[in-house]
Amino acid sequence: MVPVRGRLGPAAALYGTVLAGGLYIAAAGLAPATPWRTAAFVAGLLALSAVEWLGRATRWGLVLQVVLIHAVVAMDTSGLARVLFLLVPFAVYRTLGRRAGYAAALAYAVGVVSWTSATGGSSDREAFGDLIMFAVGLVFAVTLAALAVKADADRDRAERLLDELAESNRRIAALAAAEERNRVARDIHDSLGHHLTAIAIQLEKATAYRERDAEVAARAVTDAHGSARAALAEVRRSVATLRADVPSSLSAELAVLAARLGSPGTTVTSTVHGDCPPGLRATLVRVAQEGLTNAVRHAGARSVTVTVHCAADAIALTVRDDGTGLPGDLSDRPGYGLPGMRERLAAVGGTLELTGPPGLGTTLTARVPL
């Protein structure tokens, strides 16, 4: 138990009551008293109040309190100070535990009975009544001590829970910051990276057709300009909102991707079946965008199709091309496209599958359960 310092509890009120009663009886001459005993009586009660104020949740503090209580009772001539004996089992219970508290209560009950039997009293009836009241007081003292110990344990547990909650909040904040960095990195790769790749493809096409077909080359340059403007707009949206842009129409967005990445040598088509939830459109567009970019840029495909099936229980997005297929080992392949797609899909409970025997094209399938 952690002592509460700088605070006077109920015991201090009992000390004050005994002090006031003892001084009144001494001043009224109702009990024999000498100045030195009265001074010692007052000093002992003040010392007990000081111990209460400093806290006594140590063995030495308990010993000091018990010694002072016995000294005050010895100096008191009015008999009121004997009520302080009830504080001993209370203090022992709080400091040493339940068994020690019960043992102290039993010891003081036996001690008071023995002392009463040895000294006698004004009458047997009064002595028996005093013993009954003292026994009841011991029961209350032990009960209050049990409640106090439980309250202390609850307070300590609450403080530990608050510390754990603060630590959990710090961890959540760190994870949220890491997730936000990953999201921004994915957005940069999927949006700005896509537009830059499209610009590179269109410029390469313009270079390739410059001598053979000036019209195709000019259209490629125009498309490159459009991709550059789209990239700039994407950067401005990202900086302004730091959130992924959710298209108003999945079909329209996929059609824009198909038109932007298509060329005279590569046909890109897209089809959407059913209505997809608006909250998943951004994820589907980013996955389709990465799949199309890989097919056009790396697979040497002549035909690429994007198909989205939106059913009641799941969404399936497929990007299929007739290119060179997958390399033997994707784990050593540089770039962030595949990890980014997997992270996006994992965030919504989805999965990604890639198949593509060499020379037979590649099929990318993303599934998101609803």
Coordinates of N, CA, C and O in Angstrom, one line a residue, residues 188-204 223-224 226-232 234-235 260-261 289 293 297:
I188 N 1.8 7.9 -53.4 CA 2.8 8.5 -54.3 C 3.1 7.6 -55.4 O 3.2 7.9 -56.6
H189 N 3.3 6.3 -55.0 CA 3.7 5.3 -56.1 C 2.5 5.1 -57.0 O 2.7 5.0 -58.3
D190 N 1.3 4.9 -56.5 CA 0.2 4.5 -57.3 C -0.4 5.7 -58.2 O -0.9 5.5 -59.2
S191 N -0.2 6.9 -57.7 CA -0.8 8.1 -58.4 C 0.3 8.8 -59.2 O 0.3 8.7 -60.5
L192 N 1.2 9.4 -58.5 CA 2.3 10.1 -59.2 C 3.2 9.2 -60.1 O 3.5 9.5 -61.2
G193 N 3.5 8.0 -59.5 CA 4.3 7.1 -60.2 C 3.6 6.6 -61.5 O 4.2 6.4 -62.6
H194 N 2.3 6.4 -61.4 CA 1.5 5.9 -62.6 C 1.6 7.0 -63.6 O 1.8 6.7 -64.8
H195 N 1.4 8.3 -63.3 CA 1.3 9.3 -64.3 C 2.7 9.5 -64.9 O 2.8 9.7 -66.1
L196 N 3.8 9.4 -64.1 CA 5.1 9.5 -64.7 C 5.4 8.3 -65.6 O 6.0 8.5 -66.7
T197 N 4.9 7.1 -65.3 CA 5.1 6.0 -66.2 C 4.3 6.2 -67.5 O 4.8 5.9 -68.6
A198 N 3.1 6.7 -67.4 CA 2.3 7.0 -68.6 C 3.0 8.0 -69.5 O 3.0 7.9 -70.7
I199 N 3.6 9.1 -68.8 CA 4.3 10.1 -69.6 C 5.5 9.4 -70.3 O 5.7 9.7 -71.5
A200 N 6.2 8.6 -69.6 CA 7.4 7.9 -70.3 C 6.9 7.0 -71.4 O 7.6 7.0 -72.5
I201 N 5.8 6.3 -71.3 CA 5.3 5.5 -72.3 C 4.9 6.3 -73.5 O 5.2 6.0 -74.7
Q202 N 4.2 7.4 -73.3 CA 3.7 8.2 -74.4 C 4.9 8.9 -75.1 O 4.9 9.0 -76.4
L203 N 5.9 9.3 -74.4 CA 7.1 9.9 -75.0 C 7.9 8.9 -75.8 O 8.4 9.2 -76.9
E204 N 8.0 7.7 -75.3 CA 8.6 6.6 -76.1 C 7.9 6.3 -77.3 O 8.5 6.1 -78.4
D223 N -1.0 13.3 -75.2 CA -1.3 12.4 -74.1 C -0.3 12.6 -73.0 O -0.7 12.5 -71.8
A224 N 0.9 12.7 -73.3 CA 1.9 12.9 -72.3 C 1.7 14.2 -71.5 O 1.8 14.3 -70.3
G226 N -1.2 15.6 -71.1 CA -2.4 15.4 -70.3 C -2.0 14.6 -69.0 O -2.5 14.9 -67.9
S227 N -1.1 13.6 -69.1 CA -0.7 12.9 -67.9 C 0.1 13.8 -67.0 O 0.0 13.6 -65.8
A228 N 0.9 14.7 -67.6 CA 1.7 15.6 -66.7 C 0.7 16.5 -65.9 O 0.9 16.8 -64.7
R229 N -0.3 17.0 -66.6 CA -1.3 17.9 -65.9 C -2.1 17.0 -64.8 O -2.4 17.5 -63.7
A230 N -2.4 15.8 -65.2 CA -3.1 14.9 -64.2 C -2.2 14.7 -63.0 O -2.7 14.6 -61.8
A231 N -0.9 14.5 -63.2 CA 0.0 14.3 -62.1 C 0.1 15.5 -61.2 O 0.1 15.4 -60.0
L232 N 0.2 16.7 -61.8 CA 0.2 17.9 -61.0 C -1.1 18.0 -60.2 O -1.0 18.4 -59.0
E234 N -3.0 15.6 -59.2 CA -2.9 14.6 -58.2 C -2.1 15.1 -57.0 O -2.4 14.9 -55.8
V235 N -0.9 15.7 -57.3 CA -0.1 16.1 -56.2 C -0.8 17.2 -55.4 O -0.7 17.2 -54.2
R260 N -5.7 6.2 -71.4 CA -4.4 6.8 -71.2 C -3.3 5.8 -71.5 O -2.2 6.3 -72.0
L261 N -3.4 4.6 -71.1 CA -2.3 3.6 -71.3 C -2.4 2.9 -72.6 O -1.5 2.1 -73.0
Q289 N -4.8 0.2 -61.8 CA -3.8 1.1 -62.4 C -2.4 0.4 -62.3 O -1.7 0.5 -63.3
T293 N -0.3 -0.8 -65.6 CA 1.0 -0.2 -65.9 C 2.1 -1.3 -66.1 O 2.9 -1.2 -67.0
R297 N 3.9 -1.7 -69.5 CA 5.3 -1.3 -69.4 C 6.3 -2.5 -69.5 O 7.4 -2.4 -70.1

